[in-house]
C-alpha positions as a Markdown table, in Angstrom:
| # | Residue | x | y | z |
|---|---|---|---|---|
| 1 | Met | -44.7 | -175.2 | -58.4 |
| 2 | Asp | -46.6 | -178.5 | -57.4 |
| 3 | Arg | -48.7 | -178.8 | -54.3 |
| 4 | Pro | -46.5 | -180.0 | -51.7 |
| 5 | Gly | -48.0 | -183.6 | -49.5 |
| 6 | Ser | -48.5 | -186.8 | -51.0 |
| 7 | Gly | -50.5 | -188.4 | -48.1 |
| 8 | Glu | -47.6 | -190.2 | -47.3 |
| 9 | Gly | -47.1 | -190.7 | -43.5 |
| 10 | Arg | -50.0 | -188.2 | -43.2 |
| 11 | Pro | -51.6 | -188.6 | -39.8 |
| 12 | Asp | -55.1 | -190.3 | -39.0 |
| 13 | Ser | -57.4 | -191.0 | -36.4 |
| 14 | Asp | -55.6 | -194.1 | -34.7 |
| 15 | Gly | -51.9 | -191.9 | -34.1 |
| 16 | Pro | -49.4 | -189.7 | -35.3 |
| 17 | Ala | -47.6 | -189.7 | -38.9 |
| 18 | Thr | -45.5 | -192.6 | -39.2 |
| 19 | Asp | -42.2 | -190.6 | -39.8 |
| 20 | Val | -41.9 | -187.6 | -37.7 |
| 21 | Pro | -38.1 | -186.1 | -37.9 |
| 22 | Asp | -36.2 | -184.7 | -35.2 |
| 23 | Trp | -35.2 | -181.4 | -34.6 |
| 24 | Glu | -32.1 | -180.2 | -32.8 |
| 25 | Asp | -34.0 | -176.7 | -31.6 |
| 26 | Glu | -35.2 | -178.2 | -28.5 |
| 27 | Tyr | -38.0 | -175.8 | -28.2 |
| 28 | Leu | -39.3 | -176.7 | -32.3 |
| 29 | Asp | -38.7 | -180.5 | -31.1 |
| 30 | Arg | -41.2 | -180.3 | -28.1 |
| 31 | Val | -43.6 | -178.2 | -30.8 |
| 32 | Ser | -43.7 | -181.2 | -33.1 |
| 33 | Asp | -44.9 | -183.5 | -30.6 |
| 34 | Arg | -48.1 | -181.5 | -30.4 |
| 35 | Leu | -48.3 | -181.3 | -33.8 |
| 36 | Met | -47.5 | -184.9 | -34.9 |
| 37 | Tyr | -51.5 | -186.2 | -34.6 |
| 38 | Asn | -52.7 | -183.6 | -37.1 |
| 39 | Tyr | -50.2 | -182.8 | -39.4 |
| 40 | Asp | -47.5 | -184.3 | -41.8 |
| 41 | Leu | -44.0 | -182.4 | -40.8 |
| 42 | Glu | -41.2 | -182.0 | -42.3 |
| 43 | Lys | -37.8 | -180.1 | -41.5 |
| 44 | Asp | -35.8 | -177.6 | -43.5 |
| 45 | His | -38.3 | -177.0 | -46.2 |
| 46 | Arg | -37.9 | -174.3 | -48.8 |
| 47 | Val | -40.5 | -172.8 | -50.6 |
| 48 | Asp | -40.2 | -170.2 | -53.0 |
| 49 | Gly | -36.8 | -169.0 | -51.8 |
| 50 | Glu | -37.6 | -168.9 | -48.2 |
| 51 | Ser | -36.5 | -171.5 | -45.5 |
| 52 | Phe | -38.7 | -172.6 | -42.9 |
| 53 | Asp | -37.6 | -174.9 | -40.1 |
| 54 | Leu | -40.9 | -176.8 | -39.7 |
| 55 | Phe | -43.3 | -177.6 | -42.3 |
| 56 | Gly | -46.7 | -179.2 | -41.7 |
| 57 | Thr | -49.5 | -180.2 | -44.1 |
| 58 | Met | -53.0 | -181.3 | -43.2 |
| 59 | His | -55.4 | -182.3 | -45.8 |
| 60 | Ile | -59.2 | -183.3 | -45.0 |
| 61 | Glu | -61.8 | -184.7 | -47.7 |
| 62 | Thr | -65.5 | -184.7 | -46.7 |
| 63 | Gln | -68.3 | -186.5 | -48.5 |
| 64 | Lys | -71.8 | -187.4 | -48.1 |
| 65 | Gln | -72.7 | -190.8 | -48.5 |
| 66 | Phe | -76.2 | -193.0 | -49.7 |
| 67 | Leu | -76.8 | -196.3 | -48.8 |
| 68 | His | -73.1 | -197.4 | -49.1 |
| 69 | Arg | -69.7 | -195.5 | -49.3 |
| 70 | Ser | -69.2 | -196.1 | -52.8 |
| 71 | Ile | -72.5 | -194.0 | -53.2 |
| 72 | Asn | -71.2 | -190.7 | -52.5 |
| 73 | Phe | -71.8 | -186.9 | -53.7 |
| 74 | Ala | -71.0 | -183.3 | -52.1 |
| 75 | Asn | -67.1 | -184.5 | -52.0 |
| 76 | His | -64.9 | -181.5 | -50.7 |
| 77 | Tyr | -61.0 | -181.1 | -49.5 |
| 78 | Met | -59.5 | -178.3 | -46.8 |
| 79 | Asp | -55.7 | -177.8 | -46.9 |
| 80 | Glu | -54.0 | -176.1 | -44.5 |
| 81 | Tyr | -50.1 | -175.3 | -44.8 |
| 82 | Leu | -48.2 | -174.6 | -41.5 |
| 83 | Leu | -44.8 | -173.1 | -42.0 |
| 84 | Ala | -42.5 | -171.8 | -38.7 |
| 85 | Arg | -38.9 | -170.5 | -38.0 |
| 86 | Arg | -36.8 | -169.3 | -36.1 |
| 87 | Thr | -35.5 | -165.6 | -36.7 |
| 88 | Ser | -33.3 | -163.2 | -35.0 |
| 89 | Arg | -35.4 | -160.5 | -35.2 |
| 90 | Ala | -39.2 | -160.5 | -36.1 |
| 91 | Thr | -39.8 | -157.1 | -38.6 |
| 92 | Leu | -43.0 | -156.0 | -39.8 |
| 93 | Ala | -41.0 | -156.5 | -43.5 |
| 94 | Glu | -40.6 | -159.9 | -42.9 |
| 95 | Val | -44.3 | -160.6 | -41.8 |
| 96 | Glu | -45.5 | -158.5 | -44.6 |
| 97 | Arg | -43.2 | -160.2 | -46.7 |
| 98 | Leu | -44.8 | -163.7 | -45.6 |
| 99 | Val | -48.2 | -162.0 | -46.2 |
| 100 | Asp | -47.5 | -162.0 | -50.0 |
| 101 | Leu | -45.9 | -165.6 | -50.1 |
| 102 | Ala | -49.1 | -166.5 | -49.2 |
| 103 | Asp | -50.7 | -164.6 | -52.2 |
| 104 | Thr | -48.1 | -166.3 | -54.5 |
| 105 | Leu | -48.9 | -169.8 | -52.7 |
| 106 | Ser | -52.6 | -169.5 | -53.2 |
| 107 | Glu | -52.1 | -169.2 | -57.1 |
| 108 | Glu | -49.5 | -171.9 | -57.4 |
| 109 | Trp | -50.8 | -174.5 | -54.8 |
| 110 | Ile | -54.8 | -174.1 | -54.8 |
| 111 | Asp | -56.3 | -176.3 | -57.6 |
| 112 | Gly | -59.6 | -174.2 | -58.4 |
| 113 | Ser | -62.4 | -176.6 | -58.6 |
| 114 | Glu | -65.5 | -176.7 | -57.1 |
| 115 | Glu | -64.2 | -179.9 | -54.6 |
| 116 | His | -61.9 | -177.2 | -53.2 |
| 117 | Gln | -63.7 | -175.7 | -49.9 |
| 118 | Gly | -60.7 | -173.7 | -48.4 |
| 119 | Thr | -57.0 | -173.7 | -48.1 |
| 120 | Glu | -55.3 | -172.1 | -45.0 |
| 121 | Phe | -51.5 | -171.0 | -44.6 |
| 122 | Thr | -50.5 | -170.4 | -41.3 |
| 123 | Phe | -46.9 | -168.7 | -40.8 |
| 124 | Val | -45.2 | -168.8 | -37.5 |
| 125 | Leu | -42.3 | -166.9 | -36.5 |
| 126 | Val | -40.2 | -167.7 | -33.3 |
| 127 | Ala | -38.2 | -164.8 | -31.7 |
| 128 | Pro | -36.4 | -163.4 | -29.2 |
| 129 | Asp | -38.7 | -160.6 | -28.9 |
| 130 | Ile | -42.4 | -159.4 | -29.9 |
| 131 | Thr | -41.9 | -155.4 | -31.1 |
| 132 | Asp | -44.8 | -153.2 | -30.8 |
| 133 | Asp | -45.2 | -152.5 | -34.4 |
| 134 | Val | -45.4 | -156.2 | -35.1 |
| 135 | Arg | -47.8 | -156.9 | -32.1 |
| 136 | Ser | -50.4 | -154.4 | -33.6 |
| 137 | Phe | -50.2 | -155.8 | -37.3 |
| 138 | Val | -50.6 | -159.2 | -36.2 |
| 139 | Asn | -53.2 | -158.5 | -33.5 |
| 140 | Arg | -55.2 | -156.4 | -36.6 |
| 141 | Phe | -54.6 | -159.0 | -39.4 |
| 142 | Ser | -57.0 | -161.4 | -41.5 |
| 143 | Arg | -56.8 | -161.9 | -45.1 |
| 144 | Arg | -59.7 | -164.3 | -46.4 |
| 145 | Lys | -60.1 | -164.2 | -50.1 |
| 146 | Leu | -63.0 | -165.7 | -52.2 |
| 147 | Leu | -62.0 | -168.0 | -55.7 |
| 148 | Lys | -64.0 | -167.5 | -58.3 |
| 149 | Tyr | -66.7 | -166.0 | -56.0 |
| 150 | Gly | -66.5 | -168.7 | -53.8 |
| 151 | Tyr | -67.2 | -171.3 | -56.2 |
| 152 | His | -64.2 | -172.5 | -56.3 |
| 153 | Gly | -63.6 | -172.1 | -52.3 |
| 154 | His | -61.6 | -169.7 | -50.4 |
| 155 | Tyr | -58.4 | -169.4 | -48.8 |
| 156 | Glu | -56.8 | -167.5 | -45.4 |
| 157 | Val | -53.5 | -166.6 | -43.8 |
| 158 | His | -52.9 | -166.5 | -40.5 |
| 159 | Leu | -50.1 | -165.2 | -38.7 |
| 160 | Val | -48.4 | -165.9 | -35.3 |
| 161 | Val | -45.3 | -164.6 | -33.7 |
| 162 | Val | -44.1 | -166.0 | -30.5 |
| 163 | Ala | -41.1 | -165.2 | -28.0 |
| 164 | Pro | -40.7 | -168.7 | -26.1 |
| 165 | Asp | -38.2 | -167.3 | -23.9 |
| 166 | Asp | -40.3 | -164.0 | -22.8 |
| 167 | Glu | -43.4 | -166.7 | -22.5 |
| 168 | Asp | -45.3 | -164.2 | -25.0 |
| 169 | Val | -47.4 | -165.0 | -28.0 |
| 170 | Val | -49.6 | -163.1 | -30.7 |
| 171 | Ala | -51.8 | -164.5 | -32.8 |
| 172 | Ser | -54.3 | -163.1 | -35.8 |
| 173 | Glu | -57.9 | -164.4 | -35.7 |
| 174 | His | -58.4 | -168.2 | -36.0 |
| 175 | Ala | -54.7 | -168.8 | -36.4 |
| 176 | Asp | -55.9 | -171.8 | -33.7 |
| 177 | Val | -52.2 | -173.7 | -34.3 |
| 178 | Ala | -51.0 | -170.9 | -31.9 |
| 179 | Arg | -51.5 | -173.2 | -28.4 |
| 180 | Ala | -49.1 | -175.6 | -30.0 |
| 181 | Phe | -46.3 | -173.1 | -29.7 |
| 182 | Thr | -47.4 | -172.2 | -26.2 |
| 183 | Leu | -45.2 | -174.6 | -24.2 |
| 184 | Trp | -45.5 | -172.4 | -21.2 |
| 185 | Gln | -49.1 | -173.1 | -21.1 |
| 186 | Asp | -50.8 | -176.3 | -19.5 |
| 187 | Ser | -51.6 | -178.2 | -22.4 |
| 188 | Ser | -54.5 | -179.6 | -20.1 |
| 189 | Leu | -55.8 | -177.3 | -19.4 |
| 190 | Glu | -56.2 | -175.4 | -23.2 |
| 191 | Pro | -55.3 | -178.5 | -25.4 |
| 192 | Thr | -54.3 | -177.5 | -29.1 |
| 193 | Pro | -57.7 | -178.1 | -31.1 |
| 194 | Gly | -58.0 | -182.0 | -32.5 |
| 195 | Leu | -58.6 | -182.7 | -36.1 |
| 196 | Leu | -62.6 | -183.3 | -35.5 |
| 197 | Thr | -62.7 | -180.2 | -33.7 |
| 198 | Arg | -60.7 | -177.9 | -36.6 |
| 199 | Val | -63.1 | -179.8 | -39.0 |
| 200 | Leu | -66.1 | -178.5 | -37.6 |
| 201 | Arg | -65.0 | -174.8 | -37.1 |
| 202 | Arg | -63.9 | -175.0 | -40.7 |
| 203 | Leu | -66.8 | -176.0 | -42.1 |
| 204 | Ser | -69.1 | -173.5 | -39.9 |
| 205 | Arg | -67.3 | -170.1 | -41.5 |
């Protein structure tokens, strides 16, 4: 399976992606308004037999320059994939299946090289409510694996389960994108991290 994200319509520092789809789902459409400045967004995306209502990609490249941009070194890149969908009931089995999917995608989508610094997979389930077993699992969940002992970077898996009707959310550690899904919170008080903030957080880990 080819790694998604060709760069067309990818967000830049001047504004949102140039071709953002509309979702018939009002909640996801409003969420996309918060995400479009950082992610290249798609709708109705299928991955390895799984369907997702919202799919986002973000690609970040960093480099050091000497005298002129044509003379550069220490080039690295990071990728982030966001996969979100509605479900009639978020079960522990479904959450665990998504974690397994992330491990599969890490083998198919990550190009192992010294330039690869990190890849993050974030899965979001939008459900009517959050059961106790799912809440406990997501709260405790952490997955970060080194590739080639860290010489080829690493990948991380993040989980978010949100029940917008109950104004309830649970997210694993470092799942910053969860803020974009909490529409009931005042975004001016706790905004979704901008691209620069997200880059600095990843470099500091």
